[in-house]
Amino acid sequence: MNALFGLIPDTAAAAIWAMVVASLLPLVMAMSAKVFGGFNLKDNAHPRDFLQHTTGAAARANAAQQNSYETLPIFLVAVLVAMLFFVPQAIINKIAWLYVIIRMGYCVAYITNLAMFRSILWVLSMICSLMLFYLAIRISA
């Protein structure tokens, strides 16, 4: 049986692709921040200075980028630990892609300034990572 109604195969490649997409999400947010902020080629000399002085959606996209980088290592390690301890691949895939979908929603909520919804999505994304650790612990015990 395939994960998520047949959309995601039950192979390790699906979890690896989820890790790739999650790893690219901060870059997408960085590009969004630059687009929303009116980034010009001359700003490339000091892009961090440019992003520090943005406001509105650009500043929020930059903050989403930073938070995505902060939570990414936990997710990546959680997926690898779950795979290492032989958590069923279909379960890993479902949780990994759920994390990615939630993080995408988180970024949209951040950019559109939906603070409470964003916080809820952040907690749910962390639960995904923690659940992978928990399952690995249960299997190894």
CSV table of C-alpha atoms in Angstrom, one decimal:
chain,number,residue,atom,x,y,z
A,1,MET,CA,0.0,0.0,0.0
A,2,ASN,CA,1.4,3.4,-1.0
A,3,ALA,CA,1.7,6.3,1.4
A,4,LEU,CA,-0.8,9.2,1.2
A,5,PHE,CA,-3.3,7.6,-1.1
A,6,GLY,CA,-0.7,6.4,-3.6
A,7,LEU,CA,0.9,9.7,-4.2
A,8,ILE,CA,4.1,8.8,-2.3
A,9,PRO,CA,5.7,5.4,-2.9
A,10,ASP,CA,6.8,3.3,0.1
A,11,THR,CA,10.4,3.5,-0.8
A,12,ALA,CA,13.3,5.3,1.0
A,13,ALA,CA,13.6,7.6,-2.0
A,14,ALA,CA,10.3,9.3,-1.0
A,15,ALA,CA,11.7,10.2,2.4
A,16,ILE,CA,14.9,11.4,0.8
A,17,TRP,CA,12.9,13.6,-1.6
A,18,ALA,CA,11.1,15.0,1.4
A,19,MET,CA,14.4,15.9,2.9
A,20,VAL,CA,15.5,17.5,-0.4
A,21,VAL,CA,12.3,19.6,-0.6
A,22,ALA,CA,12.6,20.6,3.1
A,23,SER,CA,16.2,21.6,2.5
A,24,LEU,CA,15.2,23.8,-0.5
A,25,LEU,CA,12.4,25.6,1.3
A,26,PRO,CA,14.7,28.1,3.1
A,27,LEU,CA,16.2,29.0,-0.3
A,28,VAL,CA,12.7,29.6,-1.7
A,29,MET,CA,11.9,31.8,1.2
A,30,ALA,CA,15.2,33.8,0.7
A,31,MET,CA,14.3,34.3,-2.9
A,32,SER,CA,10.8,35.4,-1.9
A,33,ALA,CA,12.1,37.9,0.6
A,34,LYS,CA,14.3,39.4,-2.1
A,35,VAL,CA,11.5,39.6,-4.6
A,36,PHE,CA,9.1,41.1,-2.1
A,37,GLY,CA,11.8,43.5,-1.0
A,38,GLY,CA,12.7,44.7,-4.5
A,39,PHE,CA,16.2,43.2,-4.5
A,40,ASN,CA,18.4,44.6,-7.2
A,41,LEU,CA,21.7,43.2,-8.6
A,42,LYS,CA,23.6,45.9,-6.8
A,43,ASP,CA,22.2,44.6,-3.5
A,44,ASN,CA,24.0,41.3,-4.1
A,45,ALA,CA,27.2,42.9,-2.7
A,46,HIS,CA,25.6,42.8,0.8
A,47,PRO,CA,22.4,40.7,0.6
A,48,ARG,CA,22.2,40.2,4.4
A,49,ASP,CA,22.2,44.0,4.9
A,50,PHE,CA,19.5,44.3,2.3
A,51,LEU,CA,17.3,41.7,4.0
A,52,GLN,CA,17.9,43.2,7.5
A,53,HIS,CA,16.4,46.4,6.2
A,54,THR,CA,13.3,45.0,4.6
A,55,THR,CA,9.8,45.4,6.0
A,56,GLY,CA,6.4,43.8,5.6
A,57,ALA,CA,6.1,40.6,3.6
A,58,ALA,CA,9.8,40.7,2.7
A,59,ALA,CA,10.9,40.8,6.3
A,60,ARG,CA,8.4,38.0,7.2
A,61,ALA,CA,9.7,35.9,4.3
A,62,ASN,CA,13.2,36.4,5.5
A,63,ALA,CA,12.1,35.4,9.0
A,64,ALA,CA,10.5,32.3,7.6
A,65,GLN,CA,13.8,31.5,5.9
A,66,GLN,CA,15.7,31.8,9.1
A,67,ASN,CA,13.2,29.6,11.0
A,68,SER,CA,13.3,27.0,8.2
A,69,TYR,CA,17.0,26.8,8.6
A,70,GLU,CA,16.6,26.5,12.4
A,71,THR,CA,14.2,23.5,12.3
A,72,LEU,CA,15.7,21.8,9.3
A,73,PRO,CA,18.6,19.9,11.1
A,74,ILE,CA,16.1,18.4,13.6
A,75,PHE,CA,13.9,17.1,10.8
A,76,LEU,CA,16.8,15.7,8.7
A,77,VAL,CA,18.3,13.9,11.7
A,78,ALA,CA,14.8,12.6,12.7
A,79,VAL,CA,14.3,11.1,9.3
A,80,LEU,CA,17.7,9.5,9.2
A,81,VAL,CA,17.4,8.1,12.8
A,82,ALA,CA,13.9,6.6,11.9
A,83,MET,CA,15.4,5.0,8.8
A,84,LEU,CA,18.4,3.7,10.8
A,85,PHE,CA,16.2,2.1,13.4
A,86,PHE,CA,13.9,0.5,10.8
A,87,VAL,CA,10.7,2.4,11.4
A,88,PRO,CA,8.4,1.2,8.7
A,89,GLN,CA,9.2,3.2,5.6
A,90,ALA,CA,5.6,4.0,4.8
A,91,ILE,CA,5.3,5.7,8.2
A,92,ILE,CA,8.5,7.6,7.8
A,93,ASN,CA,7.3,8.8,4.3
A,94,LYS,CA,3.9,9.9,5.6
A,95,ILE,CA,5.4,11.9,8.5
A,96,ALA,CA,8.3,13.3,6.4
A,97,TRP,CA,5.9,14.6,3.7
A,98,LEU,CA,3.5,15.8,6.3
A,99,TYR,CA,6.3,17.9,7.8
A,100,VAL,CA,7.1,19.4,4.4
A,101,ILE,CA,3.4,20.3,3.7
A,102,ILE,CA,3.1,21.8,7.2
A,103,ARG,CA,6.3,23.8,6.7
A,104,MET,CA,5.0,25.1,3.3
A,105,GLY,CA,1.9,26.2,5.1
A,106,TYR,CA,4.0,27.7,7.9
A,107,CYS,CA,5.9,29.8,5.3
A,108,VAL,CA,2.7,31.0,3.7
A,109,ALA,CA,1.2,31.9,7.1
A,110,TYR,CA,4.3,33.8,8.0
A,111,ILE,CA,4.4,35.8,4.9
A,112,THR,CA,0.7,36.6,5.1
A,113,ASN,CA,1.1,37.6,8.8
A,114,LEU,CA,-1.2,34.9,10.3
A,115,ALA,CA,0.7,34.8,13.5
A,116,MET,CA,-1.4,32.3,15.5
A,117,PHE,CA,-1.9,29.9,12.6
A,118,ARG,CA,1.9,30.1,11.9
A,119,SER,CA,2.6,29.2,15.5
A,120,ILE,CA,0.2,26.2,15.4
A,121,LEU,CA,1.9,25.0,12.2
A,122,TRP,CA,5.3,25.4,13.8
A,123,VAL,CA,4.3,23.2,16.7
A,124,LEU,CA,2.8,20.6,14.3
A,125,SER,CA,6.0,20.5,12.3
A,126,MET,CA,8.0,19.9,15.4
A,127,ILE,CA,5.6,17.1,16.4
A,128,CYS,CA,6.4,15.4,13.1
A,129,SER,CA,10.1,15.4,13.8
A,130,LEU,CA,9.6,14.4,17.4
A,131,MET,CA,7.3,11.6,16.3
A,132,LEU,CA,10.0,10.1,14.1
A,133,PHE,CA,12.4,10.1,17.1
A,134,TYR,CA,9.8,8.6,19.3
A,135,LEU,CA,9.1,5.8,16.8
A,136,ALA,CA,12.8,5.0,16.5
A,137,ILE,CA,13.1,4.9,20.3
A,138,ARG,CA,10.1,2.5,20.5
A,139,ILE,CA,11.5,0.2,17.9
A,140,SER,CA,15.0,0.2,19.5
A,141,ALA,CA,13.7,-0.5,23.0
